Coordinates of C-alpha atoms and ligand atoms in Angstrom, one line a residue:
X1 CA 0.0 0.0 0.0
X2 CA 1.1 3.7 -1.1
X3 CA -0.3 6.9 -1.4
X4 CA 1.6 7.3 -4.6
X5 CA -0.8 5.5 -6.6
X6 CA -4.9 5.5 -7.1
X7 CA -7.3 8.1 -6.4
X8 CA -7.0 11.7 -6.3
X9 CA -7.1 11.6 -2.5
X10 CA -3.2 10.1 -2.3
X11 CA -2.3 13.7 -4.0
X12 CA -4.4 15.5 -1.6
X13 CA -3.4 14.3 1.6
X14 CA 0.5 14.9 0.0
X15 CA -0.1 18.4 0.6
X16 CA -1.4 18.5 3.4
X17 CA 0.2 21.0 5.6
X18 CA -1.4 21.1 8.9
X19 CA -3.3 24.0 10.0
X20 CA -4.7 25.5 13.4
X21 CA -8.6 25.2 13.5
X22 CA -10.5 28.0 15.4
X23 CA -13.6 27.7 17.1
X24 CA -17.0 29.3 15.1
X25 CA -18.1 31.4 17.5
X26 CA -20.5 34.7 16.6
X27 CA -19.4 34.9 13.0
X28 CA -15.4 34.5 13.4
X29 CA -12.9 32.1 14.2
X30 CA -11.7 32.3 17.4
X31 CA -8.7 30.9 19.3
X32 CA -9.7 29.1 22.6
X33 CA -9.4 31.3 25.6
X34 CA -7.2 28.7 27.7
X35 CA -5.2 28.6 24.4
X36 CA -4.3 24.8 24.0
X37 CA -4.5 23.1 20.9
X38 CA -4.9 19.6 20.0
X39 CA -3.8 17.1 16.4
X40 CA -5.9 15.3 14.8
X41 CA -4.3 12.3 12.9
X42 CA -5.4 10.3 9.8
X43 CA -7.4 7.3 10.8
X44 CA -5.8 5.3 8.0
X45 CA -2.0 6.0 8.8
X46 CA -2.0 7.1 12.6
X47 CA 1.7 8.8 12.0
X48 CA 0.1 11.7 9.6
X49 CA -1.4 14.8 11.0
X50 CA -3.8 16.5 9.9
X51 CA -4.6 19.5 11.8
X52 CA -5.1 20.9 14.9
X53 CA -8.2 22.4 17.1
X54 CA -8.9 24.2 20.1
X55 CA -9.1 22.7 23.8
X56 CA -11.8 24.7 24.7
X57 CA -12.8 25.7 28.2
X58 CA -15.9 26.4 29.5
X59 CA -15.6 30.3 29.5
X60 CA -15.2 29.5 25.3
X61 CA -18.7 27.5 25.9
X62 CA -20.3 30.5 27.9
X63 CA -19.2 32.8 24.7
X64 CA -20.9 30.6 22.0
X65 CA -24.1 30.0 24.4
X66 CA -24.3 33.4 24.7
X67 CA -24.1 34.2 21.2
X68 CA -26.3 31.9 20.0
X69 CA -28.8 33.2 23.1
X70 CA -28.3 36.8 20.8
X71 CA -28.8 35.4 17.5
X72 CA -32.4 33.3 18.3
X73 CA -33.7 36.8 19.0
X74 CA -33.1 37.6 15.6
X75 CA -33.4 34.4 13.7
X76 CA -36.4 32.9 15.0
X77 CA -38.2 35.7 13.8
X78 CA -37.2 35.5 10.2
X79 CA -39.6 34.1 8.0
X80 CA -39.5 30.2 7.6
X81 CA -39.3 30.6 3.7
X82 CA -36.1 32.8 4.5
X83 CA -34.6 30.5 6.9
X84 CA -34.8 27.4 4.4
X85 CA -33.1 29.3 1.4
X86 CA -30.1 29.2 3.2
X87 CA -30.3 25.4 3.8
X88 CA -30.8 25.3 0.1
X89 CA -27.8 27.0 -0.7
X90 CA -25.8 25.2 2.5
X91 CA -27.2 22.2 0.3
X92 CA -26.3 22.8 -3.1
X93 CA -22.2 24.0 -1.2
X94 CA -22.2 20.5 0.3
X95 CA -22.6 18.9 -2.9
X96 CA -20.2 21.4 -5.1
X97 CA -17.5 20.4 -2.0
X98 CA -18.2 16.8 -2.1
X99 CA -14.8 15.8 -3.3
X100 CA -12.9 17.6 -0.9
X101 CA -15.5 17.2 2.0
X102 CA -15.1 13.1 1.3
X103 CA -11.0 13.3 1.5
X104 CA -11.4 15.4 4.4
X105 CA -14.0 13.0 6.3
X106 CA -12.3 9.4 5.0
X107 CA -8.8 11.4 6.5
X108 CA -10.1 11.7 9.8
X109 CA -12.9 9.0 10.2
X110 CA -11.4 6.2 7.7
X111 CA -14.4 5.3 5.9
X112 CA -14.1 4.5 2.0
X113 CA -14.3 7.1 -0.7
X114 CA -17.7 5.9 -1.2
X115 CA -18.8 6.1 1.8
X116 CA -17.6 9.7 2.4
X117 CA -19.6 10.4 -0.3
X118 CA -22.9 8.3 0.3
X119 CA -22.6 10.6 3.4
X120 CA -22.3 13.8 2.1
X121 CA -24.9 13.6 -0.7
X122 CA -27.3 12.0 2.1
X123 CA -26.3 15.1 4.6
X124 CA -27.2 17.7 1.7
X125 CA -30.8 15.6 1.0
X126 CA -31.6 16.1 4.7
X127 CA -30.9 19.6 4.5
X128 CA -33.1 20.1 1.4
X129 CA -35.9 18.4 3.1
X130 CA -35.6 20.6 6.4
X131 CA -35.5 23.6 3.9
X132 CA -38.6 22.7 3.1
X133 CA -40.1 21.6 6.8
X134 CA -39.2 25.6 7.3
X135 CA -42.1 26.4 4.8
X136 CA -44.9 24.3 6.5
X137 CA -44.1 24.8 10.0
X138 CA -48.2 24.0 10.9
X139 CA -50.7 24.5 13.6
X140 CA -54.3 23.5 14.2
X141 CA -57.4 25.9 14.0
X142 CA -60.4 24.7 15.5
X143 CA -64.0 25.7 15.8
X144 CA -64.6 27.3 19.1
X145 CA -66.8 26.5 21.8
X146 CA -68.5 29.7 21.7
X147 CA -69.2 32.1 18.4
X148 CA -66.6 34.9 17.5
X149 CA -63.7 32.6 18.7
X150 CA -61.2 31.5 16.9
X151 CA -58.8 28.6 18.6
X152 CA -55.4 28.2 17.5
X153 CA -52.4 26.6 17.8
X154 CA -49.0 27.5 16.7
X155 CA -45.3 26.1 16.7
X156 CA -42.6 28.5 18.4
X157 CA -39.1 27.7 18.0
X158 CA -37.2 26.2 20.9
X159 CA -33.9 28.3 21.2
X160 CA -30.5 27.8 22.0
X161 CA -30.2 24.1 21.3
X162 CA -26.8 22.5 21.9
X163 CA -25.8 19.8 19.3
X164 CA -23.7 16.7 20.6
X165 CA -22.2 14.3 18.0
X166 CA -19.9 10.7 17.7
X167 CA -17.4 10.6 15.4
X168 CA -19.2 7.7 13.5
X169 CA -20.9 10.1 10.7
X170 CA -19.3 13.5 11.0
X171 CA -20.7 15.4 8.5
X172 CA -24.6 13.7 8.5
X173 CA -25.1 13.7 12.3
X174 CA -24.1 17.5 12.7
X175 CA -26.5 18.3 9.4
X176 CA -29.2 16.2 11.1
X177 CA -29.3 18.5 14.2
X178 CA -28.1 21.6 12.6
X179 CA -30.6 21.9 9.7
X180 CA -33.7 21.3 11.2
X181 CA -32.3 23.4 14.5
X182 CA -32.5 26.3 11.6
X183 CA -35.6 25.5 9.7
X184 CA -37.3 25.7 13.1
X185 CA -35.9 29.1 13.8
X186 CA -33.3 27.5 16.4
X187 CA -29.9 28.2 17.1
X188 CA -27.1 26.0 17.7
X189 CA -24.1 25.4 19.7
X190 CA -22.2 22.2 18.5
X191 CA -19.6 20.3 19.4
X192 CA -18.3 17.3 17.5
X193 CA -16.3 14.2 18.7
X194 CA -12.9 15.3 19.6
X195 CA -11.2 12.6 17.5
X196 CA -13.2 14.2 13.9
X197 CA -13.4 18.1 13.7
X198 CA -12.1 18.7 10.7
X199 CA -15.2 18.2 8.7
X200 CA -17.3 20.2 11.4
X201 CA -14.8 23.3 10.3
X202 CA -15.7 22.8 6.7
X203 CA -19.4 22.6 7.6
X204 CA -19.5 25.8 9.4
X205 CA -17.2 27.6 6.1
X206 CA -20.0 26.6 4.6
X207 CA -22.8 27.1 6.7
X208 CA -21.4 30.8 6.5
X209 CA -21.2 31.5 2.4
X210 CA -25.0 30.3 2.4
X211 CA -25.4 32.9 4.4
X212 CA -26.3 31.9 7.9
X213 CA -26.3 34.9 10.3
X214 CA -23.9 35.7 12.8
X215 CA -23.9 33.8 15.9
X216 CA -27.0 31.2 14.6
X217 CA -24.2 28.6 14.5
X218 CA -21.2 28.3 16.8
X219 CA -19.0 25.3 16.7
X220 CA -16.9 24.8 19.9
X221 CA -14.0 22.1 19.9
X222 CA -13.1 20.2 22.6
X223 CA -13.2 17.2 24.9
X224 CA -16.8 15.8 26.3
X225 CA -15.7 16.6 29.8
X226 CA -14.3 20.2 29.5
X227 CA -17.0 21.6 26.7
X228 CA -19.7 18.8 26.5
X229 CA -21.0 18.9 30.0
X230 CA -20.9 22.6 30.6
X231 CA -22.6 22.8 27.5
X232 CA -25.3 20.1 28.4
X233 CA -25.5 22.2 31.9
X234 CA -26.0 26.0 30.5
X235 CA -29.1 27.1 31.6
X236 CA -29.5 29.0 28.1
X237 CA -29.6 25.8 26.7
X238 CA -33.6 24.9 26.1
X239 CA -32.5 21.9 23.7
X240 CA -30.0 19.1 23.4
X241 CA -29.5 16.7 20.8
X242 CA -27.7 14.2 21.4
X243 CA -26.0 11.4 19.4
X244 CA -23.5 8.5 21.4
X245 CA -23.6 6.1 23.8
X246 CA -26.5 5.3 26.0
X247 CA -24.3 5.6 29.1
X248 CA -24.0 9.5 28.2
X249 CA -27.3 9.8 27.2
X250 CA -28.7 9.3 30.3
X251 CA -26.7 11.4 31.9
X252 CA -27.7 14.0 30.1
X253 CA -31.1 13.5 30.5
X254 CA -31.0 13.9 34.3
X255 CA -29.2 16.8 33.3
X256 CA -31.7 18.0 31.5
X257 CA -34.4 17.6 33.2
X258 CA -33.1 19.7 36.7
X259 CA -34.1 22.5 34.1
X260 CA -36.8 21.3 32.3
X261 CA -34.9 21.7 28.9
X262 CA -35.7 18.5 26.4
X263 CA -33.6 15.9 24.9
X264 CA -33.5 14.2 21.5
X265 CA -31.0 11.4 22.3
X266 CA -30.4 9.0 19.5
X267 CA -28.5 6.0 21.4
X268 CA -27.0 2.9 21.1
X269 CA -28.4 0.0 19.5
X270 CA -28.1 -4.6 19.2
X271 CA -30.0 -4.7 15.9
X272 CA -31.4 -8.2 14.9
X273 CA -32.0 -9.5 11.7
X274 CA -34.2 -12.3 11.7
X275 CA -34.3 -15.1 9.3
X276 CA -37.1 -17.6 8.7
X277 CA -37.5 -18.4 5.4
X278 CA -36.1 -17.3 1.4
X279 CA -36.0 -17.8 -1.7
X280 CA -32.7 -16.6 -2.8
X281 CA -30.2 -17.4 0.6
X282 CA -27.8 -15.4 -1.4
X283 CA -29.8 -11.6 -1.7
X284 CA -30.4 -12.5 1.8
X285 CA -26.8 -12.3 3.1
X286 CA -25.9 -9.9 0.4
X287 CA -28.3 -7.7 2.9
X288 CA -27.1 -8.7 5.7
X289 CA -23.6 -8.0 5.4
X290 CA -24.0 -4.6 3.8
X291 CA -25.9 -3.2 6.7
X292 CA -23.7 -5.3 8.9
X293 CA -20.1 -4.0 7.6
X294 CA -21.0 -1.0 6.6
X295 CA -19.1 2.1 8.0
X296 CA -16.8 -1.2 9.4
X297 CA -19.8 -1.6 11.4
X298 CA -19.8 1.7 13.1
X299 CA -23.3 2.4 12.7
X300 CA -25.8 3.1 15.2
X301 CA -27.9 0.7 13.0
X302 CA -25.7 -1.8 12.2
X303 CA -27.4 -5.4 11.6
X304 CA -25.0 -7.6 14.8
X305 CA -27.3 -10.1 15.6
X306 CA -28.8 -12.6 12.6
X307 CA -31.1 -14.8 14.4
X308 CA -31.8 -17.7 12.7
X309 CA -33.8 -20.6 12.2
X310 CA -32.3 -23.8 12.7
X311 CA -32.8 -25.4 9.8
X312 CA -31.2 -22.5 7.6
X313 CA -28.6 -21.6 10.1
X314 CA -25.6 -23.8 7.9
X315 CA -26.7 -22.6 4.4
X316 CA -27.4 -18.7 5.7
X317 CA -24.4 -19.2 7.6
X318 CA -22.3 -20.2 4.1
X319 CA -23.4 -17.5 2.4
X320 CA -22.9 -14.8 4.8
X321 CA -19.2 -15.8 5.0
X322 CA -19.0 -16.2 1.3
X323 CA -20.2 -12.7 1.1
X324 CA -17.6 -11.7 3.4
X325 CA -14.8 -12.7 1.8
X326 CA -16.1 -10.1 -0.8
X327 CA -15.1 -7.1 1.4
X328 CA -11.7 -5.7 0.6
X329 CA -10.9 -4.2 4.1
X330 CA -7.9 -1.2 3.4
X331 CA -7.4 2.5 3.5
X332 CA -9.9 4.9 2.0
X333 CA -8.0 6.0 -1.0
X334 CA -7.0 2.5 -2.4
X335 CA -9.1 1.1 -5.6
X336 CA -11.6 -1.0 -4.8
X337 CA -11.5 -1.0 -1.1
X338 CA -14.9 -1.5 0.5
X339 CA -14.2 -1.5 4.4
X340 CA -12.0 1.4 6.0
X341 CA -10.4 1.0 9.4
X342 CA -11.9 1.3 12.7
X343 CA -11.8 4.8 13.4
X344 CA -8.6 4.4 16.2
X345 CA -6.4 1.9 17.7
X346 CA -8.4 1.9 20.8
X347 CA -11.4 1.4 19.3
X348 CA -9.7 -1.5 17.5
X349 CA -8.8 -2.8 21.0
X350 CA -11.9 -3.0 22.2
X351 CA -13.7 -4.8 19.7
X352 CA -11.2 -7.2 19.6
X353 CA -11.4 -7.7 23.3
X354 CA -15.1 -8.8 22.5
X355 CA -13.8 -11.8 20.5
X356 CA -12.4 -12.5 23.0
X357 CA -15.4 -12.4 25.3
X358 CA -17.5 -14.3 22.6
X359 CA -15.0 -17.2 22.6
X360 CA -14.7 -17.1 26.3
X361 CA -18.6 -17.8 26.3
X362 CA -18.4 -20.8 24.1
X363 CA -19.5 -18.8 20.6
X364 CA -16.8 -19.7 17.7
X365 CA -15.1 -18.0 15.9
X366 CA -16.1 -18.8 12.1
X367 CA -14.6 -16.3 10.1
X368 CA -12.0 -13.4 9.9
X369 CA -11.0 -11.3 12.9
X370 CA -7.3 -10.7 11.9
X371 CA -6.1 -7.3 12.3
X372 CA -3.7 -6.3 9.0
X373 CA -0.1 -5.3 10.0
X374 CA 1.4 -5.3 6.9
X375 CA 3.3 -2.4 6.3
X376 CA 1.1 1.5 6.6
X377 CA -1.6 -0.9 7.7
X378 CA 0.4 -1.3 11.1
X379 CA -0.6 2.1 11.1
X380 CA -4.4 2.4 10.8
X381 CA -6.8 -0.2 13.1
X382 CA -7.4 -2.5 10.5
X383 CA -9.4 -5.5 11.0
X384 CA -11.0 -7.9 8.6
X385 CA -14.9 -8.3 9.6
X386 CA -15.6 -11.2 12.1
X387 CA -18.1 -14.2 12.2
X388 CA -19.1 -15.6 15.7
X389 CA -21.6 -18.8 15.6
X390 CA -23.0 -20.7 18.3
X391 CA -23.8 -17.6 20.0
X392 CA -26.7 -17.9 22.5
X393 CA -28.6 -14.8 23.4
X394 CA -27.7 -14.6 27.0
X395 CA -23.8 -14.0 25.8
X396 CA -22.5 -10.6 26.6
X397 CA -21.5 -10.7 22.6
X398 CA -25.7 -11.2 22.2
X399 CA -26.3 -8.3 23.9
X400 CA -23.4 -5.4 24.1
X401 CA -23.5 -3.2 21.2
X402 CA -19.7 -4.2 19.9
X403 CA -19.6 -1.0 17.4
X404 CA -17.6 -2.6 15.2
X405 CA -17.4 -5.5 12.3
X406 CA -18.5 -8.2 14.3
X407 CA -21.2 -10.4 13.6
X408 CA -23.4 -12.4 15.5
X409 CA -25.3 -16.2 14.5
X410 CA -28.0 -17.4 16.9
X411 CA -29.7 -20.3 16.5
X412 CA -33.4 -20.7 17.1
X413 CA -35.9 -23.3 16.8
X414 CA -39.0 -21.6 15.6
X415 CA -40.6 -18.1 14.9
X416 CA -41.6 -17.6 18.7
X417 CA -38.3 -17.9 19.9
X418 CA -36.8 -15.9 17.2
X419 CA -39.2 -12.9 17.9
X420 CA -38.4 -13.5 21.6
X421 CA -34.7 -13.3 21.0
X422 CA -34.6 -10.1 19.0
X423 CA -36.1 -8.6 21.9
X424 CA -34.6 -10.0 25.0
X425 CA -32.1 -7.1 24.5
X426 CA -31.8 -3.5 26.3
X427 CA -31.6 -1.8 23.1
X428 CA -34.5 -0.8 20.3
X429 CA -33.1 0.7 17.3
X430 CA -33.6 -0.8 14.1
X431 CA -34.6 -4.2 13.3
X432 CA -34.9 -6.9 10.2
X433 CA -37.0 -9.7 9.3
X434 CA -36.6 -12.0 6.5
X435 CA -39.6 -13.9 5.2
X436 CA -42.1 -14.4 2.2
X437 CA -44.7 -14.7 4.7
X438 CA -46.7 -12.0 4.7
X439 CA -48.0 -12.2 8.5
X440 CA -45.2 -13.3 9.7
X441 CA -43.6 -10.4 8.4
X442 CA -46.4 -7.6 10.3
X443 CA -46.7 -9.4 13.3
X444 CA -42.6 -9.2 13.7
X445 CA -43.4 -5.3 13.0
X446 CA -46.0 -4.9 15.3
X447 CA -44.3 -7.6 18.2
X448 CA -40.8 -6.4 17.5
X449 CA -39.5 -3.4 20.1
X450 CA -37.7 -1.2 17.5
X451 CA -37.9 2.6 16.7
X452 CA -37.5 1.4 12.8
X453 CA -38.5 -2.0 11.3
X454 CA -37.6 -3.0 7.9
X455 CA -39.0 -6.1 6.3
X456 CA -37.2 -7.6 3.7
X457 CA -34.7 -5.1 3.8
X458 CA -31.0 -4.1 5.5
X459 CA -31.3 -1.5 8.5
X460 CA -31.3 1.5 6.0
X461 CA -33.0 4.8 6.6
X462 CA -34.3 7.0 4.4
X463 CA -33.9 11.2 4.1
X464 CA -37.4 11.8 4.7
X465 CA -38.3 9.1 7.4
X466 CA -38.5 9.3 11.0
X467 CA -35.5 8.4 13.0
X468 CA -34.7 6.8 16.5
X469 CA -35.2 4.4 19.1
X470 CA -36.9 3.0 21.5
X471 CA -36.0 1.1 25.1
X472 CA -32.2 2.4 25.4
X473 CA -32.0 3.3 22.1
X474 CA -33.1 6.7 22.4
X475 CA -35.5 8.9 23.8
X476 CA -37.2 12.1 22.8
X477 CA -38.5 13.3 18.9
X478 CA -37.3 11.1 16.4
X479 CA -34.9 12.7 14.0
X480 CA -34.8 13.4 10.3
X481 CA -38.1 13.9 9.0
X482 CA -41.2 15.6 10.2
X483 CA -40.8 14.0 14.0
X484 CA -38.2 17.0 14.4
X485 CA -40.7 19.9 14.9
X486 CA -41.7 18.1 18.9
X487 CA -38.1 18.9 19.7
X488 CA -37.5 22.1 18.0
X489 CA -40.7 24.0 18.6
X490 CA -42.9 23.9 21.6
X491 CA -46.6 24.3 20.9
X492 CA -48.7 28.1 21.7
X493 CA -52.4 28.2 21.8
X494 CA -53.8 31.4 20.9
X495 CA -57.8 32.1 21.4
X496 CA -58.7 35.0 19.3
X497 CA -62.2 36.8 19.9
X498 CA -63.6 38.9 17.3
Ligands
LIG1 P1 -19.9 8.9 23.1 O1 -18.6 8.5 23.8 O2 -21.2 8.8 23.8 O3 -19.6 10.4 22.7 C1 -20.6 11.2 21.9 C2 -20.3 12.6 22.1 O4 -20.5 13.0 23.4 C3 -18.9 13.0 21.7 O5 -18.9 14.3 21.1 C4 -18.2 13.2 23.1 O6 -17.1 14.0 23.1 C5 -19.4 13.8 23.9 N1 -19.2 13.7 25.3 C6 -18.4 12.9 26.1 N2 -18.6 13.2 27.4 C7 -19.6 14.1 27.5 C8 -20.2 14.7 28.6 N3 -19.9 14.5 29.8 N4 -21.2 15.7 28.3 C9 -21.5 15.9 27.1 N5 -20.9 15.4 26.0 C10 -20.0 14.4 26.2 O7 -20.1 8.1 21.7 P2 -19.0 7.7 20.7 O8 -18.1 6.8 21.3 O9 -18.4 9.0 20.1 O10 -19.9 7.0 19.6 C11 -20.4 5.7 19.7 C12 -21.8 5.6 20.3 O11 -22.7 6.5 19.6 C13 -22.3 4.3 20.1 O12 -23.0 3.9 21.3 C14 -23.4 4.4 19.0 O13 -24.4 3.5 19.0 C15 -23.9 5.7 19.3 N6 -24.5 6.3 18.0 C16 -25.9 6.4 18.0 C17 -26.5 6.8 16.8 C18 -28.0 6.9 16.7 O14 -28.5 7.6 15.9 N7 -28.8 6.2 17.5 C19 -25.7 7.2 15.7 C20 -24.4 7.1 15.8 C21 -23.8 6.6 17.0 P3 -15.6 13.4 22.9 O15 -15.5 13.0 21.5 O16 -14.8 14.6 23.2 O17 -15.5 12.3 23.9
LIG2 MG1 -16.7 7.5 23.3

């Protein structure tokens, strides 16, 4: 492996000279006021910097709250129609940068190319459809109980809502929150995971040549401890929206809820894919191990549990592995590559530790695990994706979210069992069912505890759809969609006499 060869991202990250990131605060890039800095470092070759950010203090929190406490005055009185042409333009900059938004984000996250790019076109679709949430921001009228009486009621924007994100999806988890935040008439303070800023930098240059006002969005850099939890505690703060662990997420709640500001916390999640019955075994695990891997299986919504029946469990199992062997696991830039690193060594460490676990519980392991140390890949966290069978569902590898390319089989004798299985967990994000029968396929969806079912289908979500959990999944509005205006607005009823 070299960066002297393939895609026009070996070039780029040649010139890469490293440069000092400011935080976004009230129009300007600003240096923290404790004045520590701190590298970032590409996720594929861990000896390469790539640039370096503020260690913010609180006192830099207090500034952005503040600003953003300013700018709502403003902003959320400028018409919705107003507000949404800037996502559109924020939109259409997104995908005019998508080249050098993807090396930026495969640099510091380690997805592929592709993915980078799946990302960014996805981020840009959200925006567009919370440009146009901005238009139809509705209320009820209804009759009144006596004549002359009009009763109403309407959707006020929130205010300051601070924005919380993993380092998973760098550019569409900040968009998620960000955009409708806007729409709405919100504004935003955000802070991204410390270990992938970059992109957050780039999203707030361009957040600024749409044409977003001073102050409505204020990125702050820094570690969860130092700016996360003073920002979670500002009492200017009416909103948080929150993605990351569940651990965190119920802290913040509590948090939240001295001061009665809400929570949109989109959590962690054990998502089952259920197998009963198919035609084509092979479409089936071609399904599987896309929304399995995908991301090297850094997704909220990863597929990590296949819960099968028994008497499919060896051929689904075949297949799955054969579709395995497919994925070329390597750094971002090379051709062909379809699974990045984890995103750090220590990440790497711990899902390998669950291997471990799984083994130690009697599951085996059936295919790949090996971490790649050839070379720059001794360099990056590079694993190729894992296979665990004879995994029962009371195995900590059953019921942990792993966050990374590991894959679980369970056995199960019958339907029943299956459905029981796919919920005996503490998380209820997304879940899959495979089956040509038609009521087996709505009673999973009606019996199954999940925020998002899909039938027939890999745990993908859609631009326009509702997102989020339930259980310890998440908690609050879903996000993307229309489900965003119960966290961004709070309801007014108006009575009018005439
Ligand atoms: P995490 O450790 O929970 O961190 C998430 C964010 O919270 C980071 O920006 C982190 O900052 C910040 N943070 C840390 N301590 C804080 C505090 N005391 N107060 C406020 N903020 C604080 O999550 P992660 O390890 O980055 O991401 C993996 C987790 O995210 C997984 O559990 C995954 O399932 C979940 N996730 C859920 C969804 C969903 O939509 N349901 C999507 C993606 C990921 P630092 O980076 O500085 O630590
Ligand atoms: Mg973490």
């Amino acid at each position: 492996m070299t960066y002297a060869t393939k895609t026009g991202m070996s070039g780029w990250l040649e010139t890469i000279q490293p440069k000092v990131y400011g935080n976004f605060i009230n129009g300007e890039w600003t240096e923290s006021s404790g004045g520590k800095t701190f590298s970032i470092y590409n996720s594929a070759n861990n000896k390469m910097e790539l640039a370096s950010f503020q260690d913010s203090t609180e006192d830099d929190v207090n500034e952005a709250v503040e600003a953003a406490y300013k700018a709502f005055k403003s902003w959320s009185l400028v018409p919705g129609p107003d507000r949404g042409a800037i996502l559109y333009r924020f939109a259409d900059l997104l995908e005019k940068n998508v080249d050098e938004l993807s090396f930026i984000l495969s640099a510091e996250q380690g997805k592929t190319l592709g993915e980078s790019k799946g990302e960014i076109f996805r981020a840009a679709k959200e925006a567009r459809f919370c440009a146009g949430e901005a238009f139809r921001i509705e209320g009820n009228t209804l009759p009144g109980e006596r004549n002359n009486v009009w009763s109403s009621t309407v959707r006020k924007p929130l205010g300051v809502i601070a924005a919380i994100a993993p380092w998973n999806f760098p550019v569409v988890t900040p968009v998620r929150k960000i955009a409708p935040a806007l729409a709405y008439g919100c504004t935003v303070v955000y802070k991204p995971a410390s270990v992938t800023p970059w992109t957050s930098a780039r999203l707030m240059e361009l957040l600024d040549e749409a044409g977003t006002p001073k102050g409505v969005v204020n990125l702050v850099v820094g570690s969860g401890s130092r700016v996360g939890n003073p920002l979670v505690n500002h009492p200017l703060v009416k909103g948080i929206s929150f993605t990351g662990s569940t651990a965190l997420g119920v802290q913040i709640n509590e948090i939240a809820a001295r001061r009665f500001a809400k929570t949109q916390l989109e959590l962690g999640g054990k998502n089952p894919a259920v197998v009963l019955d198919y035609d084509d075994v092979r479409s089936v695990a071609k399904q599987i191990v896309g929304a399995a891997f995908a991301c090297s299986g850094q997704r909220c919504t990863s597929i990590s549990r296949v819960i099968v029946v028994k008497e499919r469990k060896e051929e689904l199992t075949e297949a799955i592995i054969s579709e395995m062997k497919e994925i070329k696991v390597g750094a971002a830039w090379e051709e062909d590559v379809s699974m990045g690193p984890l995103v750090n060594q220590q990440h790497l460490k711990t899902v390998l530790e669950y291997l471990k676990i799984g083994q130690g519980e009697g599951a085996r392991l059936r295919y790949g695990g090996d971490v790649l140390t050839n070379g720059l890949y001794a360099d990056g966290a590079y694993m190729v994706p894992a296979l665990l069978d004879l995994v029962t569902p009371e195995m900590r590898v059953a019921k942990e979210e792993i966050f990374g390319p590991v894959l679980a089989i369970i056995e199960v004798e019958e339907k029943e069992q299956a459905f029981s299985v796919a919920n005996d967990v503490e998380y209820g994000l997304a879940a899959s069912i495979f089956t040509n029968n038609l009521s087996t396929a709505y009673s999973f969806a009606d019996q199954v505890e999940s925020g998002m079912v899909h039938i027939n289908h890999g745990t993908a979500s859609a631009a326009h759809m509702p997102f989020g959990g339930v259980k310890q999944s998440g908690f609050g509005a879903f996000s993307i969609g229309s489900s965003n205006v119960d966290f961004f607005t709070e309801m007014k009823v108006v009575y009018f006499q005439y």
